[in-house]
């Protein structure tokens, strides 16, 4: 059984930073690509960052240069370092892995709120 537990969200002012973590189990940590999604109120669930098992990364254009995805397979943890946050980054953030699909309907998530 796959389990994903996100943490690290909070409320910050614009320009601030947060580090999200996703502790995972039941996922082949060395062989699965993993990703972060977010969903703002009234908006679609969108992928914002992706990392392959080789460490290759991809970012949605709006977050490039501000968000950094990384993983520690030994600790079974996925991270999202967020800096220079904008009010537009306010959303619930979720992690997922290959084959699980968008997690916004079933994941626990962690809330990020950025005030101007």
XYZ file of N, CA and C in Angstrom:
348
model
N 0.848 -1.192 0.000
C 0.000 0.000 0.000
C 0.890 1.251 0.000
N 0.569 2.162 -0.916
C 1.325 3.416 -1.010
C 0.799 4.401 0.020
N 1.720 5.020 0.733
C 1.352 6.091 1.660
C 2.236 7.298 1.395
N 1.600 8.458 1.330
C 2.293 9.726 1.096
C 1.830 10.711 2.156
N 2.758 11.283 2.900
C 2.401 12.213 3.965
C 3.173 13.516 3.770
N 2.430 14.566 3.412
C 3.039 15.871 3.194
C 3.081 16.671 4.485
N 4.098 17.522 4.610
C 4.213 18.400 5.771
C 5.046 19.610 5.392
N 5.071 20.609 6.283
C 5.917 21.772 6.072
C 5.213 23.019 5.592
N 3.920 22.920 5.299
C 3.198 24.096 4.856
C 3.027 25.110 5.974
N 2.520 26.271 5.609
C 2.303 27.310 6.602
C 1.919 28.606 5.941
N 1.902 29.663 6.751
C 1.557 30.998 6.268
C 2.800 31.877 6.289
N 3.094 32.500 5.175
C 4.254 33.375 5.065
C 3.871 34.626 4.288
N 4.704 35.641 4.398
C 4.501 36.847 3.604
C 5.187 36.676 2.251
N 4.736 37.438 1.286
C 5.349 37.417 -0.038
C 6.853 37.646 0.084
N 7.605 36.852 -0.676
C 9.059 36.914 -0.598
C 9.654 35.904 0.367
N 8.806 35.265 1.149
C 9.278 34.313 2.141
C 9.573 32.948 1.548
N 9.971 32.033 2.435
C 10.376 30.696 2.013
C 9.718 29.632 2.876
N 9.539 28.457 2.284
C 9.060 27.283 2.990
C 9.728 26.060 2.386
N 9.829 25.001 3.181
C 10.326 23.734 2.676
C 9.293 22.658 2.974
N 8.725 22.113 1.918
C 7.753 21.041 2.057
C 8.461 19.693 2.025
N 7.908 18.748 2.767
C 8.427 17.386 2.769
C 7.303 16.413 2.467
N 7.648 15.301 1.867
C 6.701 14.231 1.581
C 7.365 12.920 1.965
N 6.877 12.327 3.043
C 7.387 11.029 3.464
C 6.585 9.952 2.753
N 7.272 9.038 2.068
C 6.536 8.052 1.293
C 6.930 6.626 1.669
N 5.978 5.729 1.513
C 6.218 4.304 1.707
C 5.394 3.536 0.687
N 5.834 2.327 0.380
C 5.135 1.536 -0.621
C 5.464 1.958 -2.044
N 6.367 2.926 -2.192
C 6.823 3.384 -3.501
C 8.247 2.895 -3.684
N 8.558 2.265 -4.806
C 9.952 1.860 -5.038
C 10.829 3.097 -5.118
N 11.464 3.469 -4.012
C 12.095 4.784 -3.897
C 13.190 5.021 -4.915
N 13.848 3.976 -5.350
C 14.938 4.196 -6.284
C 14.536 4.169 -7.733
N 13.290 3.845 -8.031
C 12.932 3.639 -9.431
C 11.729 4.431 -9.899
N 11.062 5.156 -9.020
C 9.865 5.878 -9.424
C 10.120 7.371 -9.524
N 9.636 7.955 -10.604
C 9.605 9.407 -10.661
C 8.590 9.907 -9.651
N 8.839 11.093 -9.102
C 7.906 11.669 -8.139
C 7.657 13.123 -8.503
N 6.579 13.666 -7.989
C 6.188 15.000 -8.384
C 5.404 15.708 -7.286
N 5.361 17.026 -7.390
C 4.528 17.879 -6.545
C 3.428 18.504 -7.405
N 2.226 18.480 -6.854
C 1.078 19.128 -7.458
C 0.579 20.204 -6.488
N -0.251 21.078 -7.011
C -0.947 22.021 -6.144
C -2.327 22.307 -6.706
N -3.212 22.727 -5.807
C -4.554 23.131 -6.217
C -4.987 24.327 -5.395
N -5.224 25.426 -6.092
C -5.734 26.633 -5.460
C -7.257 26.592 -5.498
N -7.927 27.307 -4.605
C -9.388 27.305 -4.598
C -9.964 27.701 -5.959
N -10.855 26.901 -6.470
C -11.508 27.192 -7.736
C -10.680 26.905 -8.967
N -9.495 26.336 -8.774
C -8.610 26.067 -9.911
C -8.329 24.576 -10.039
N -7.785 24.220 -11.195
C -7.472 22.820 -11.463
C -6.249 22.359 -10.672
N -6.160 21.069 -10.510
C -4.969 20.453 -9.934
C -3.867 20.513 -10.979
N -2.700 21.062 -10.621
C -1.628 21.204 -11.592
C -0.303 20.693 -11.019
N 0.472 20.044 -11.910
C 1.809 19.615 -11.520
C 2.731 20.814 -11.583
N 3.537 21.007 -10.554
C 4.464 22.136 -10.551
C 5.927 21.704 -10.616
N 6.227 20.473 -10.229
C 7.617 20.013 -10.253
C 7.643 18.493 -10.339
N 8.682 17.975 -11.003
C 8.799 16.536 -11.271
C 10.269 16.170 -11.164
N 10.555 14.993 -10.612
C 11.933 14.531 -10.542
C 11.966 13.051 -10.876
N 12.858 12.661 -11.769
C 12.984 11.250 -12.128
C 13.835 10.521 -11.094
N 13.886 9.220 -11.247
C 14.719 8.450 -10.333
C 16.201 8.741 -10.563
N 16.551 9.329 -11.696
C 17.936 9.711 -11.966
C 18.250 11.118 -11.470
N 17.216 11.843 -11.007
C 17.449 13.192 -10.517
C 17.195 14.296 -11.521
N 16.735 13.937 -12.703
C 16.383 14.956 -13.695
C 15.104 15.656 -13.262
N 15.105 16.977 -13.351
C 13.959 17.749 -12.854
C 13.252 18.516 -13.967
N 11.989 18.817 -13.714
C 11.158 19.642 -14.604
C 10.321 20.545 -13.726
N 10.088 21.791 -14.181
C 9.275 22.746 -13.441
C 8.278 23.432 -14.354
N 7.123 23.682 -13.810
C 6.138 24.509 -14.514
C 6.720 25.915 -14.636
N 6.445 26.583 -15.745
C 7.114 27.854 -16.044
C 6.984 28.877 -14.917
N 5.801 28.962 -14.315
C 5.552 30.015 -13.329
C 6.407 29.855 -12.087
N 6.901 28.659 -11.799
C 7.652 28.440 -10.567
C 9.147 28.282 -10.804
N 9.555 28.256 -12.057
C 10.983 28.089 -12.356
C 11.815 29.157 -11.674
N 12.902 28.717 -11.070
C 13.793 29.644 -10.380
C 13.384 29.943 -8.950
N 12.178 29.518 -8.557
C 11.698 29.790 -7.199
C 11.457 28.504 -6.402
N 11.139 27.423 -7.082
C 10.891 26.147 -6.414
C 11.960 25.138 -6.844
N 12.414 24.330 -5.913
C 13.411 23.308 -6.190
C 12.945 21.976 -5.608
N 12.810 20.983 -6.480
C 12.412 19.648 -6.044
C 13.666 18.797 -5.837
N 13.638 17.979 -4.809
C 14.753 17.067 -4.555
C 14.211 15.835 -3.832
N 15.030 14.819 -3.760
C 14.592 13.593 -3.104
C 15.768 12.956 -2.363
N 15.453 12.290 -1.269
C 16.440 11.515 -0.514
C 15.876 10.105 -0.418
N 16.319 9.248 -1.314
C 15.759 7.894 -1.355
C 16.078 7.104 -0.089
N 17.215 7.381 0.517
C 17.580 6.668 1.747
C 16.602 6.984 2.873
N 16.049 8.195 2.848
C 15.083 8.601 3.867
C 13.646 8.487 3.377
N 13.469 8.021 2.149
C 12.123 7.911 1.560
C 11.366 9.225 1.695
N 12.035 10.302 1.315
C 11.442 11.630 1.458
C 11.674 12.450 0.198
N 10.620 13.126 -0.200
C 10.631 14.070 -1.312
C 10.517 15.474 -0.728
N 11.223 16.430 -1.318
C 11.210 17.795 -0.801
C 10.795 18.790 -1.892
N 10.301 19.928 -1.442
C 10.068 21.060 -2.325
C 10.503 22.318 -1.575
N 11.657 22.848 -1.959
C 12.139 24.105 -1.382
C 11.491 25.248 -2.155
N 10.800 26.118 -1.434
C 10.063 27.208 -2.051
C 10.637 28.525 -1.553
N 11.034 29.395 -2.465
C 11.575 30.694 -2.084
C 10.934 31.783 -2.929
N 11.104 33.022 -2.476
C 10.506 34.162 -3.163
C 9.020 33.898 -3.471
N 8.315 33.442 -2.464
C 6.914 33.056 -2.655
C 6.039 34.251 -3.001
N 5.029 33.994 -3.814
C 4.081 35.002 -4.263
C 2.686 34.635 -3.775
N 1.805 35.618 -3.650
C 0.429 35.287 -3.266
C -0.204 34.243 -4.190
N 0.207 34.261 -5.460
C -0.322 33.303 -6.429
C 0.099 31.859 -6.134
N 1.067 31.676 -5.244
C 1.486 30.325 -4.857
C 0.585 29.728 -3.775
N -0.349 30.509 -3.271
C -1.267 29.998 -2.257
C -2.081 28.841 -2.809
N -1.977 27.695 -2.157
C -2.647 26.483 -2.632
C -2.416 25.363 -1.631
N -3.144 24.262 -1.844
C -2.829 23.019 -1.149
C -1.811 22.282 -2.004
N -0.745 21.816 -1.405
C 0.316 21.129 -2.129
C 0.308 19.644 -1.789
N 0.468 18.829 -2.839
C 0.415 17.373 -2.707
C 1.613 16.749 -3.413
N 2.061 15.603 -2.927
C 3.064 14.836 -3.655
C 2.398 13.601 -4.266
N 3.061 13.068 -5.265
C 2.573 11.860 -5.913
C 3.747 11.138 -6.546
N 3.497 9.970 -7.064
C 4.533 9.166 -7.701
C 3.996 8.579 -8.990
N 4.920 8.102 -9.807
C 4.546 7.481 -11.077
C 3.416 6.475 -10.908
N 2.426 6.594 -11.793
C 1.347 5.621 -11.809
C 0.198 5.928 -10.876
N 0.352 6.902 -9.994
C -0.709 7.213 -9.034
C -1.660 8.285 -9.531
N -1.226 9.081 -10.500
C -2.083 10.129 -11.013
C -2.147 11.350 -10.117
N -2.888 12.363 -10.559
C -3.019 13.601 -9.784
C -3.622 13.329 -8.421
N -3.006 13.824 -7.352
C -3.416 13.453 -5.998
C -4.405 14.392 -5.333
N -4.863 15.419 -6.032
C -5.635 16.472 -5.358
C -6.962 15.974 -4.799
N -7.494 14.909 -5.371
C -8.772 14.381 -4.880
C -8.606 13.387 -3.748
N -7.417 12.784 -3.587
C -7.264 11.735 -2.578
C -6.111 11.953 -1.605
N -5.232 12.901 -1.886
C -4.084 13.114 -1.019
C -4.435 13.936 0.211
N -3.552 13.875 1.200
C -3.736 14.661 2.432
C -3.384 16.125 2.172
N -2.244 16.390 1.560
C -1.800 17.729 1.228
C -1.305 18.524 2.411
N -0.655 19.641 2.098
C -0.222 20.603 3.104
C -0.496 21.993 2.554
N -1.093 22.846 3.358
C -1.555 24.155 2.902
C -0.420 25.180 2.945
N -0.276 25.904 1.863
C 0.649 27.032 1.778
C -0.167 28.286 1.530
N 0.000 29.279 2.386
C -0.714 30.543 2.247
C 0.303 31.675 2.238
N 0.272 32.472 1.174
C 1.213 33.581 1.013
C 0.425 34.885 1.005
N 0.738 35.746 1.919
C 0.038 37.027 2.009
C 0.893 38.144 1.415
N 0.201 39.124 0.858
C 0.922 40.230 0.201
C 1.249 41.334 1.184
